[in-house]
Amino acid sequence: FFENYMGDPNKVAEGQVNVNVTIRVASLFYIESEGTVRREAKISNFEVKNSKDGVLEISAKLDNIGNVDITTKSTFFILDKKGVVQARGEFNDAYTFPGDSVILTSSWKEPIPAGSYDLVLSVDLGRALEELELGRGPVITKEARIIIGPDGNVTNVGALK
């Protein structure tokens, strides 16, 4: 931390008020030894369901099973049998230390016609590396089959592959 104090209670003129302000700036430095980094994660507890107001809610648990912090950027898309994208979106950004878990959530508000679809989830584990222009990290891609009924509700969700 670097601190600087503004205001001096001893230099207040009569009838005036003084407010002391402390300015604090902090920095974190991460050092990774080449050849020792394991940037790994596992996805579990995958769910696709409709909310009470008909919004398609998608969630999954991300476990950092590596030995470094992970900053993610995650997306999904839903494809019909012809390969046409019917829906796409982003999950919340996540930041985890080794051993931490976080729930990724996203939603889709537009109706999707009844049918069978492939849902593809992509989790980029190297977002921090890209932001620092240090290359790309690994990307986890998972797929599941979902079936949407005539009423627009999800009737079946297959396991992640």
Short mmCIF file of N, CA and C in Angstrom, two decimals:
data_model
loop_
_atom_site.label_atom_id
_atom_site.label_comp_id
_atom_site.label_asym_id
_atom_site.label_seq_id
_atom_site.Cartn_x
_atom_site.Cartn_y
_atom_site.Cartn_z
N PHE A 1 0.82 -1.18 0.00
CA PHE A 1 0.00 0.00 0.00
C PHE A 1 0.87 1.25 0.00
N PHE A 2 0.41 2.25 -0.70
CA PHE A 2 1.04 3.55 -0.67
C PHE A 2 -0.01 4.51 -0.12
N GLU A 3 0.33 5.27 0.88
CA GLU A 3 -0.63 6.17 1.51
C GLU A 3 -0.14 7.60 1.51
N ASN A 4 -1.08 8.51 1.42
CA ASN A 4 -0.80 9.93 1.52
C ASN A 4 -1.96 10.57 2.28
N TYR A 5 -1.65 11.43 3.22
CA TYR A 5 -2.67 12.08 4.02
C TYR A 5 -2.86 13.50 3.54
N MET A 6 -4.12 13.91 3.41
CA MET A 6 -4.44 15.28 3.00
C MET A 6 -5.20 15.93 4.15
N GLY A 7 -4.88 17.15 4.42
CA GLY A 7 -5.55 17.87 5.50
C GLY A 7 -4.69 17.84 6.76
N ASP A 8 -4.67 18.92 7.47
CA ASP A 8 -3.90 19.01 8.71
C ASP A 8 -4.80 19.64 9.78
N PRO A 9 -5.19 18.85 10.81
CA PRO A 9 -6.11 19.39 11.82
C PRO A 9 -5.51 20.56 12.59
N ASN A 10 -4.20 20.74 12.54
CA ASN A 10 -3.56 21.84 13.27
C ASN A 10 -3.59 23.15 12.50
N LYS A 11 -4.01 23.10 11.22
CA LYS A 11 -4.00 24.30 10.39
C LYS A 11 -5.42 24.69 9.96
N VAL A 12 -6.35 24.61 10.88
CA VAL A 12 -7.72 24.98 10.58
C VAL A 12 -7.98 26.38 11.14
N ALA A 13 -8.42 27.26 10.28
CA ALA A 13 -8.73 28.62 10.73
C ALA A 13 -10.00 28.61 11.57
N GLU A 14 -10.11 29.58 12.44
CA GLU A 14 -11.27 29.65 13.33
C GLU A 14 -12.55 29.78 12.52
N GLY A 15 -13.55 28.98 12.90
CA GLY A 15 -14.84 29.02 12.21
C GLY A 15 -14.88 28.12 10.98
N GLN A 16 -13.80 27.42 10.68
CA GLN A 16 -13.77 26.52 9.52
C GLN A 16 -13.72 25.07 10.00
N VAL A 17 -14.01 24.18 9.09
CA VAL A 17 -14.01 22.75 9.39
C VAL A 17 -12.96 22.08 8.50
N ASN A 18 -12.31 21.07 9.02
CA ASN A 18 -11.29 20.35 8.26
C ASN A 18 -11.71 18.88 8.16
N VAL A 19 -11.53 18.30 7.01
CA VAL A 19 -11.78 16.88 6.81
C VAL A 19 -10.47 16.23 6.41
N ASN A 20 -10.05 15.25 7.19
CA ASN A 20 -8.83 14.52 6.86
C ASN A 20 -9.15 13.44 5.84
N VAL A 21 -8.36 13.35 4.81
CA VAL A 21 -8.55 12.34 3.76
C VAL A 21 -7.26 11.54 3.62
N THR A 22 -7.43 10.22 3.59
CA THR A 22 -6.28 9.35 3.35
C THR A 22 -6.43 8.73 1.97
N ILE A 23 -5.45 8.94 1.13
CA ILE A 23 -5.45 8.35 -0.21
C ILE A 23 -4.59 7.11 -0.14
N ARG A 24 -5.16 5.98 -0.58
CA ARG A 24 -4.45 4.71 -0.48
C ARG A 24 -4.50 4.02 -1.85
N VAL A 25 -3.36 3.61 -2.35
CA VAL A 25 -3.25 2.89 -3.61
C VAL A 25 -2.55 1.57 -3.32
N ALA A 26 -3.09 0.48 -3.86
CA ALA A 26 -2.50 -0.83 -3.62
C ALA A 26 -2.27 -1.54 -4.94
N SER A 27 -1.32 -2.44 -4.94
CA SER A 27 -1.01 -3.24 -6.12
C SER A 27 -0.74 -4.67 -5.68
N LEU A 28 -1.16 -5.61 -6.51
CA LEU A 28 -0.84 -7.01 -6.29
C LEU A 28 0.08 -7.46 -7.41
N PHE A 29 1.07 -8.24 -7.08
CA PHE A 29 1.99 -8.78 -8.07
C PHE A 29 1.90 -10.31 -8.00
N TYR A 30 1.65 -10.93 -9.13
CA TYR A 30 1.61 -12.38 -9.21
C TYR A 30 2.85 -12.83 -9.96
N ILE A 31 3.54 -13.78 -9.41
CA ILE A 31 4.73 -14.32 -10.05
C ILE A 31 4.49 -15.80 -10.28
N GLU A 32 4.62 -16.22 -11.53
CA GLU A 32 4.43 -17.62 -11.90
C GLU A 32 5.73 -18.14 -12.48
N SER A 33 6.23 -19.22 -11.92
CA SER A 33 7.47 -19.83 -12.42
C SER A 33 7.16 -20.67 -13.65
N GLU A 34 7.88 -20.42 -14.71
CA GLU A 34 7.67 -21.13 -15.95
C GLU A 34 7.81 -22.64 -15.74
N GLY A 35 6.86 -23.39 -16.30
CA GLY A 35 6.89 -24.85 -16.21
C GLY A 35 6.18 -25.41 -14.99
N THR A 36 5.70 -24.55 -14.10
CA THR A 36 5.02 -25.04 -12.90
C THR A 36 3.53 -24.71 -12.89
N VAL A 37 3.06 -23.93 -13.85
CA VAL A 37 1.68 -23.45 -13.85
C VAL A 37 0.72 -24.52 -14.38
N ARG A 38 -0.33 -24.77 -13.60
CA ARG A 38 -1.42 -25.66 -14.03
C ARG A 38 -2.72 -24.85 -13.98
N ARG A 39 -3.15 -24.34 -15.12
CA ARG A 39 -4.38 -23.56 -15.22
C ARG A 39 -5.48 -24.54 -15.65
N GLU A 40 -6.17 -25.12 -14.64
CA GLU A 40 -7.15 -26.17 -14.91
C GLU A 40 -8.42 -25.90 -14.12
N ALA A 41 -9.56 -26.31 -14.71
CA ALA A 41 -10.84 -26.15 -14.04
C ALA A 41 -11.75 -27.30 -14.45
N LYS A 42 -12.75 -27.55 -13.62
CA LYS A 42 -13.74 -28.60 -13.88
C LYS A 42 -15.12 -27.97 -13.81
N ILE A 43 -16.00 -28.37 -14.74
CA ILE A 43 -17.37 -27.87 -14.77
C ILE A 43 -18.30 -28.98 -14.29
N SER A 44 -19.22 -28.62 -13.38
CA SER A 44 -20.19 -29.59 -12.88
C SER A 44 -21.50 -28.86 -12.57
N ASN A 45 -22.47 -29.60 -12.08
CA ASN A 45 -23.79 -29.05 -11.68
C ASN A 45 -24.40 -28.18 -12.78
N PHE A 46 -24.37 -28.68 -13.99
CA PHE A 46 -24.91 -27.96 -15.15
C PHE A 46 -26.44 -28.01 -15.11
N GLU A 47 -27.08 -26.85 -15.26
CA GLU A 47 -28.54 -26.79 -15.25
C GLU A 47 -29.05 -25.84 -16.31
N VAL A 48 -30.16 -26.22 -16.93
CA VAL A 48 -30.90 -25.35 -17.84
C VAL A 48 -32.36 -25.47 -17.42
N LYS A 49 -32.98 -24.35 -17.10
CA LYS A 49 -34.37 -24.39 -16.67
C LYS A 49 -35.05 -23.07 -17.02
N ASN A 50 -36.37 -23.09 -16.94
CA ASN A 50 -37.16 -21.88 -17.17
C ASN A 50 -37.51 -21.25 -15.83
N SER A 51 -37.41 -19.93 -15.77
CA SER A 51 -37.84 -19.22 -14.56
C SER A 51 -39.36 -19.08 -14.62
N LYS A 52 -39.93 -18.52 -13.57
CA LYS A 52 -41.38 -18.33 -13.51
C LYS A 52 -41.90 -17.44 -14.63
N ASP A 53 -41.07 -16.50 -15.08
CA ASP A 53 -41.50 -15.61 -16.16
C ASP A 53 -41.04 -16.06 -17.54
N GLY A 54 -40.63 -17.33 -17.66
CA GLY A 54 -40.30 -17.91 -18.96
C GLY A 54 -38.89 -17.69 -19.45
N VAL A 55 -38.04 -17.05 -18.67
CA VAL A 55 -36.66 -16.82 -19.07
C VAL A 55 -35.87 -18.12 -18.94
N LEU A 56 -35.07 -18.43 -19.94
CA LEU A 56 -34.21 -19.61 -19.92
C LEU A 56 -32.98 -19.29 -19.07
N GLU A 57 -32.80 -20.02 -17.98
CA GLU A 57 -31.68 -19.79 -17.07
C GLU A 57 -30.68 -20.94 -17.20
N ILE A 58 -29.41 -20.57 -17.38
CA ILE A 58 -28.34 -21.56 -17.57
C ILE A 58 -27.31 -21.33 -16.47
N SER A 59 -26.89 -22.40 -15.82
CA SER A 59 -25.87 -22.26 -14.78
C SER A 59 -24.97 -23.48 -14.74
N ALA A 60 -23.79 -23.31 -14.21
CA ALA A 60 -22.83 -24.39 -14.04
C ALA A 60 -21.85 -24.00 -12.94
N LYS A 61 -21.34 -24.98 -12.26
CA LYS A 61 -20.33 -24.74 -11.22
C LYS A 61 -18.95 -24.91 -11.84
N LEU A 62 -18.05 -23.97 -11.56
CA LEU A 62 -16.68 -24.02 -12.05
C LEU A 62 -15.76 -24.19 -10.85
N ASP A 63 -14.99 -25.28 -10.83
CA ASP A 63 -14.02 -25.54 -9.76
C ASP A 63 -12.62 -25.31 -10.30
N ASN A 64 -11.85 -24.45 -9.63
CA ASN A 64 -10.45 -24.23 -10.00
C ASN A 64 -9.64 -25.37 -9.39
N ILE A 65 -9.22 -26.31 -10.22
CA ILE A 65 -8.45 -27.47 -9.74
C ILE A 65 -6.97 -27.34 -10.09
N GLY A 66 -6.58 -26.17 -10.55
CA GLY A 66 -5.18 -25.91 -10.88
C GLY A 66 -4.43 -25.34 -9.69
N ASN A 67 -3.27 -24.76 -9.97
CA ASN A 67 -2.44 -24.19 -8.90
C ASN A 67 -2.21 -22.69 -9.04
N VAL A 68 -3.02 -22.02 -9.90
CA VAL A 68 -2.92 -20.56 -10.07
C VAL A 68 -4.31 -19.95 -10.10
N ASP A 69 -4.38 -18.64 -9.94
CA ASP A 69 -5.67 -17.97 -10.05
C ASP A 69 -6.16 -18.04 -11.49
N ILE A 70 -7.48 -18.03 -11.65
CA ILE A 70 -8.09 -18.09 -12.98
C ILE A 70 -9.13 -16.99 -13.09
N THR A 71 -9.04 -16.22 -14.17
CA THR A 71 -10.05 -15.24 -14.52
C THR A 71 -10.70 -15.73 -15.80
N THR A 72 -12.03 -15.91 -15.77
CA THR A 72 -12.71 -16.51 -16.91
C THR A 72 -13.52 -15.51 -17.72
N LYS A 73 -13.75 -15.88 -18.95
CA LYS A 73 -14.72 -15.25 -19.83
C LYS A 73 -15.47 -16.42 -20.46
N SER A 74 -16.78 -16.52 -20.20
CA SER A 74 -17.54 -17.69 -20.62
C SER A 74 -18.73 -17.30 -21.48
N THR A 75 -19.03 -18.15 -22.46
CA THR A 75 -20.15 -17.90 -23.36
C THR A 75 -20.94 -19.20 -23.57
N PHE A 76 -22.14 -19.06 -24.12
CA PHE A 76 -22.92 -20.21 -24.54
C PHE A 76 -23.57 -19.90 -25.86
N PHE A 77 -23.91 -20.95 -26.61
CA PHE A 77 -24.79 -20.79 -27.75
C PHE A 77 -25.62 -22.05 -27.91
N ILE A 78 -26.83 -21.88 -28.44
CA ILE A 78 -27.77 -22.97 -28.64
C ILE A 78 -27.98 -23.12 -30.13
N LEU A 79 -27.71 -24.35 -30.65
CA LEU A 79 -27.79 -24.64 -32.08
C LEU A 79 -28.95 -25.59 -32.37
N ASP A 80 -29.65 -25.35 -33.48
CA ASP A 80 -30.66 -26.30 -33.90
C ASP A 80 -30.01 -27.41 -34.72
N LYS A 81 -30.80 -28.36 -35.24
CA LYS A 81 -30.26 -29.51 -35.98
C LYS A 81 -29.53 -29.12 -37.26
N LYS A 82 -29.86 -27.95 -37.81
CA LYS A 82 -29.21 -27.48 -39.04
C LYS A 82 -27.93 -26.71 -38.74
N GLY A 83 -27.61 -26.52 -37.46
CA GLY A 83 -26.41 -25.77 -37.09
C GLY A 83 -26.62 -24.27 -37.00
N VAL A 84 -27.89 -23.83 -37.03
CA VAL A 84 -28.20 -22.41 -36.93
C VAL A 84 -28.27 -22.03 -35.46
N VAL A 85 -27.60 -20.94 -35.12
CA VAL A 85 -27.61 -20.47 -33.73
C VAL A 85 -28.96 -19.84 -33.41
N GLN A 86 -29.63 -20.37 -32.40
CA GLN A 86 -30.93 -19.86 -31.97
C GLN A 86 -30.81 -18.91 -30.78
N ALA A 87 -29.73 -19.06 -30.02
CA ALA A 87 -29.52 -18.19 -28.85
C ALA A 87 -28.03 -18.17 -28.54
N ARG A 88 -27.58 -17.06 -28.01
CA ARG A 88 -26.19 -16.96 -27.55
C ARG A 88 -26.11 -15.90 -26.46
N GLY A 89 -25.13 -16.09 -25.58
CA GLY A 89 -24.99 -15.12 -24.50
C GLY A 89 -23.70 -15.34 -23.74
N GLU A 90 -23.49 -14.49 -22.75
CA GLU A 90 -22.29 -14.54 -21.92
C GLU A 90 -22.66 -14.86 -20.49
N PHE A 91 -21.77 -15.54 -19.81
CA PHE A 91 -21.91 -15.80 -18.39
C PHE A 91 -21.22 -14.69 -17.61
N ASN A 92 -21.50 -14.63 -16.32
CA ASN A 92 -20.80 -13.68 -15.46
C ASN A 92 -19.31 -14.00 -15.48
N ASP A 93 -18.48 -12.97 -15.41
CA ASP A 93 -17.04 -13.18 -15.30
C ASP A 93 -16.75 -13.76 -13.93
N ALA A 94 -15.75 -14.60 -13.85
CA ALA A 94 -15.41 -15.24 -12.57
C ALA A 94 -13.92 -15.11 -12.31
N TYR A 95 -13.59 -14.97 -11.02
CA TYR A 95 -12.20 -14.90 -10.59
C TYR A 95 -12.05 -15.88 -9.44
N THR A 96 -11.15 -16.85 -9.58
CA THR A 96 -10.98 -17.86 -8.53
C THR A 96 -9.50 -18.08 -8.22
N PHE A 97 -9.24 -18.41 -6.96
CA PHE A 97 -7.93 -18.87 -6.54
C PHE A 97 -7.95 -20.40 -6.57
N PRO A 98 -6.79 -21.06 -6.53
CA PRO A 98 -6.77 -22.52 -6.51
C PRO A 98 -7.65 -23.07 -5.38
N GLY A 99 -8.47 -24.05 -5.74
CA GLY A 99 -9.37 -24.67 -4.76
C GLY A 99 -10.71 -23.99 -4.62
N ASP A 100 -10.89 -22.81 -5.22
CA ASP A 100 -12.16 -22.09 -5.13
C ASP A 100 -13.17 -22.62 -6.15
N SER A 101 -14.44 -22.35 -5.88
CA SER A 101 -15.52 -22.68 -6.80
C SER A 101 -16.38 -21.44 -7.01
N VAL A 102 -17.03 -21.36 -8.16
CA VAL A 102 -17.91 -20.25 -8.47
C VAL A 102 -19.04 -20.77 -9.36
N ILE A 103 -20.20 -20.13 -9.26
CA ILE A 103 -21.32 -20.50 -10.12
C ILE A 103 -21.37 -19.52 -11.29
N LEU A 104 -21.34 -20.07 -12.51
CA LEU A 104 -21.50 -19.28 -13.73
C LEU A 104 -22.98 -19.23 -14.06
N THR A 105 -23.52 -18.05 -14.33
CA THR A 105 -24.94 -17.93 -14.66
C THR A 105 -25.14 -17.05 -15.88
N SER A 106 -26.17 -17.40 -16.64
CA SER A 106 -26.56 -16.60 -17.80
C SER A 106 -28.04 -16.84 -18.05
N SER A 107 -28.61 -16.08 -18.96
CA SER A 107 -30.03 -16.26 -19.27
C SER A 107 -30.31 -15.86 -20.71
N TRP A 108 -31.47 -16.32 -21.20
CA TRP A 108 -31.93 -15.98 -22.54
C TRP A 108 -33.41 -15.66 -22.43
N LYS A 109 -33.81 -14.46 -22.86
CA LYS A 109 -35.19 -14.01 -22.67
C LYS A 109 -36.10 -14.24 -23.86
N GLU A 110 -35.53 -14.43 -25.03
CA GLU A 110 -36.34 -14.59 -26.24
C GLU A 110 -36.87 -16.03 -26.35
N PRO A 111 -38.04 -16.22 -26.97
CA PRO A 111 -38.56 -17.59 -27.13
C PRO A 111 -37.72 -18.39 -28.13
N ILE A 112 -37.64 -19.68 -27.87
CA ILE A 112 -36.95 -20.61 -28.77
C ILE A 112 -37.99 -21.64 -29.20
N PRO A 113 -38.13 -21.89 -30.51
CA PRO A 113 -39.14 -22.84 -30.98
C PRO A 113 -38.94 -24.23 -30.38
N ALA A 114 -40.02 -24.98 -30.28
CA ALA A 114 -39.96 -26.34 -29.76
C ALA A 114 -39.01 -27.17 -30.62
N GLY A 115 -38.26 -28.06 -29.97
CA GLY A 115 -37.35 -28.92 -30.70
C GLY A 115 -36.18 -29.37 -29.85
N SER A 116 -35.27 -30.08 -30.50
CA SER A 116 -34.07 -30.59 -29.86
C SER A 116 -32.89 -29.71 -30.28
N TYR A 117 -32.05 -29.32 -29.30
CA TYR A 117 -30.96 -28.39 -29.56
C TYR A 117 -29.68 -28.86 -28.88
N ASP A 118 -28.56 -28.40 -29.42
CA ASP A 118 -27.27 -28.58 -28.78
C ASP A 118 -26.91 -27.27 -28.10
N LEU A 119 -26.57 -27.35 -26.81
CA LEU A 119 -26.11 -26.19 -26.08
C LEU A 119 -24.61 -26.34 -25.89
N VAL A 120 -23.84 -25.35 -26.29
CA VAL A 120 -22.38 -25.39 -26.19
C VAL A 120 -21.93 -24.32 -25.21
N LEU A 121 -21.18 -24.74 -24.20
CA LEU A 121 -20.65 -23.86 -23.17
C LEU A 121 -19.14 -23.78 -23.36
N SER A 122 -18.60 -22.57 -23.47
CA SER A 122 -17.15 -22.36 -23.61
C SER A 122 -16.66 -21.48 -22.49
N VAL A 123 -15.62 -21.96 -21.79
CA VAL A 123 -15.04 -21.21 -20.67
C VAL A 123 -13.57 -20.97 -20.98
N ASP A 124 -13.21 -19.71 -21.16
CA ASP A 124 -11.83 -19.32 -21.43
C ASP A 124 -11.14 -19.11 -20.08
N LEU A 125 -10.18 -19.96 -19.75
CA LEU A 125 -9.48 -19.89 -18.47
C LEU A 125 -8.30 -18.92 -18.50
N GLY A 126 -8.05 -18.30 -19.63
CA GLY A 126 -6.88 -17.43 -19.76
C GLY A 126 -7.19 -15.99 -20.03
N ARG A 127 -8.34 -15.51 -19.56
CA ARG A 127 -8.71 -14.12 -19.84
C ARG A 127 -7.67 -13.13 -19.33
N ALA A 128 -7.15 -13.36 -18.14
CA ALA A 128 -6.14 -12.45 -17.57
C ALA A 128 -4.88 -12.43 -18.44
N LEU A 129 -4.50 -13.58 -18.98
CA LEU A 129 -3.32 -13.64 -19.85
C LEU A 129 -3.53 -12.81 -21.10
N GLU A 130 -4.73 -12.91 -21.69
CA GLU A 130 -5.02 -12.15 -22.90
C GLU A 130 -5.03 -10.65 -22.63
N GLU A 131 -5.60 -10.25 -21.49
CA GLU A 131 -5.64 -8.83 -21.16
C GLU A 131 -4.24 -8.24 -21.00
N LEU A 132 -3.30 -9.06 -20.54
CA LEU A 132 -1.92 -8.60 -20.36
C LEU A 132 -1.06 -8.87 -21.59
N GLU A 133 -1.69 -9.38 -22.66
CA GLU A 133 -1.02 -9.72 -23.91
C GLU A 133 0.10 -10.73 -23.69
N LEU A 134 -0.19 -11.74 -22.84
CA LEU A 134 0.78 -12.80 -22.56
C LEU A 134 0.40 -14.12 -23.22
N GLY A 135 -0.49 -14.07 -24.19
CA GLY A 135 -0.92 -15.28 -24.88
C GLY A 135 -2.32 -15.68 -24.49
N ARG A 136 -2.66 -16.91 -24.83
CA ARG A 136 -4.00 -17.44 -24.53
C ARG A 136 -3.89 -18.55 -23.51
N GLY A 137 -4.93 -18.69 -22.76
CA GLY A 137 -5.02 -19.80 -21.81
C GLY A 137 -5.85 -20.91 -22.39
N PRO A 138 -5.99 -22.00 -21.66
CA PRO A 138 -6.82 -23.10 -22.15
C PRO A 138 -8.30 -22.70 -22.17
N VAL A 139 -9.06 -23.35 -23.04
CA VAL A 139 -10.50 -23.14 -23.15
C VAL A 139 -11.18 -24.49 -22.92
N ILE A 140 -12.16 -24.51 -22.02
CA ILE A 140 -12.96 -25.71 -21.79
C ILE A 140 -14.23 -25.55 -22.61
N THR A 141 -14.58 -26.57 -23.39
CA THR A 141 -15.82 -26.56 -24.15
C THR A 141 -16.63 -27.79 -23.77
N LYS A 142 -17.89 -27.57 -23.40
CA LYS A 142 -18.80 -28.65 -23.03
C LYS A 142 -20.07 -28.53 -23.85
N GLU A 143 -20.65 -29.68 -24.17
CA GLU A 143 -21.89 -29.70 -24.94
C GLU A 143 -22.95 -30.50 -24.20
N ALA A 144 -24.21 -30.14 -24.40
CA ALA A 144 -25.33 -30.88 -23.85
C ALA A 144 -26.50 -30.78 -24.81
N ARG A 145 -27.36 -31.78 -24.80
CA ARG A 145 -28.57 -31.77 -25.62
C ARG A 145 -29.71 -31.27 -24.73
N ILE A 146 -30.48 -30.29 -25.23
CA ILE A 146 -31.67 -29.83 -24.51
C ILE A 146 -32.88 -29.98 -25.43
N ILE A 147 -34.02 -30.25 -24.83
CA ILE A 147 -35.26 -30.35 -25.58
C ILE A 147 -36.22 -29.30 -25.03
N ILE A 148 -36.77 -28.51 -25.95
CA ILE A 148 -37.73 -27.47 -25.58
C ILE A 148 -39.09 -27.92 -26.09
N GLY A 149 -40.06 -27.94 -25.19
CA GLY A 149 -41.41 -28.40 -25.52
C GLY A 149 -42.21 -27.33 -26.25
N PRO A 150 -43.44 -27.70 -26.67
CA PRO A 150 -44.30 -26.76 -27.40
C PRO A 150 -44.66 -25.50 -26.62
N ASP A 151 -44.65 -25.59 -25.28
CA ASP A 151 -44.97 -24.43 -24.46
C ASP A 151 -43.76 -23.53 -24.21
N GLY A 152 -42.60 -23.88 -24.79
CA GLY A 152 -41.38 -23.09 -24.64
C GLY A 152 -40.55 -23.44 -23.42
N ASN A 153 -41.00 -24.42 -22.65
CA ASN A 153 -40.27 -24.84 -21.46
C ASN A 153 -39.27 -25.94 -21.78
N VAL A 154 -38.17 -25.96 -21.05
CA VAL A 154 -37.17 -27.01 -21.19
C VAL A 154 -37.75 -28.29 -20.60
N THR A 155 -37.78 -29.35 -21.39
CA THR A 155 -38.35 -30.62 -20.90
C THR A 155 -37.28 -31.66 -20.60
N ASN A 156 -36.06 -31.48 -21.16
CA ASN A 156 -35.01 -32.45 -20.94
C ASN A 156 -33.65 -31.77 -21.14
N VAL A 157 -32.72 -32.12 -20.26
CA VAL A 157 -31.36 -31.62 -20.38
C VAL A 157 -30.42 -32.81 -20.29
N GLY A 158 -29.64 -33.03 -21.32
CA GLY A 158 -28.66 -34.13 -21.31
C GLY A 158 -27.42 -33.76 -20.51
N ALA A 159 -26.64 -34.74 -20.21
CA ALA A 159 -25.40 -34.53 -19.46
C ALA A 159 -24.37 -33.81 -20.33
N LEU A 160 -23.48 -33.07 -19.68
CA LEU A 160 -22.38 -32.42 -20.39
C LEU A 160 -21.45 -33.46 -20.98
N LYS A 161 -20.96 -33.20 -22.19
CA LYS A 161 -19.97 -34.08 -22.83
C LYS A 161 -18.69 -33.32 -22.98
#
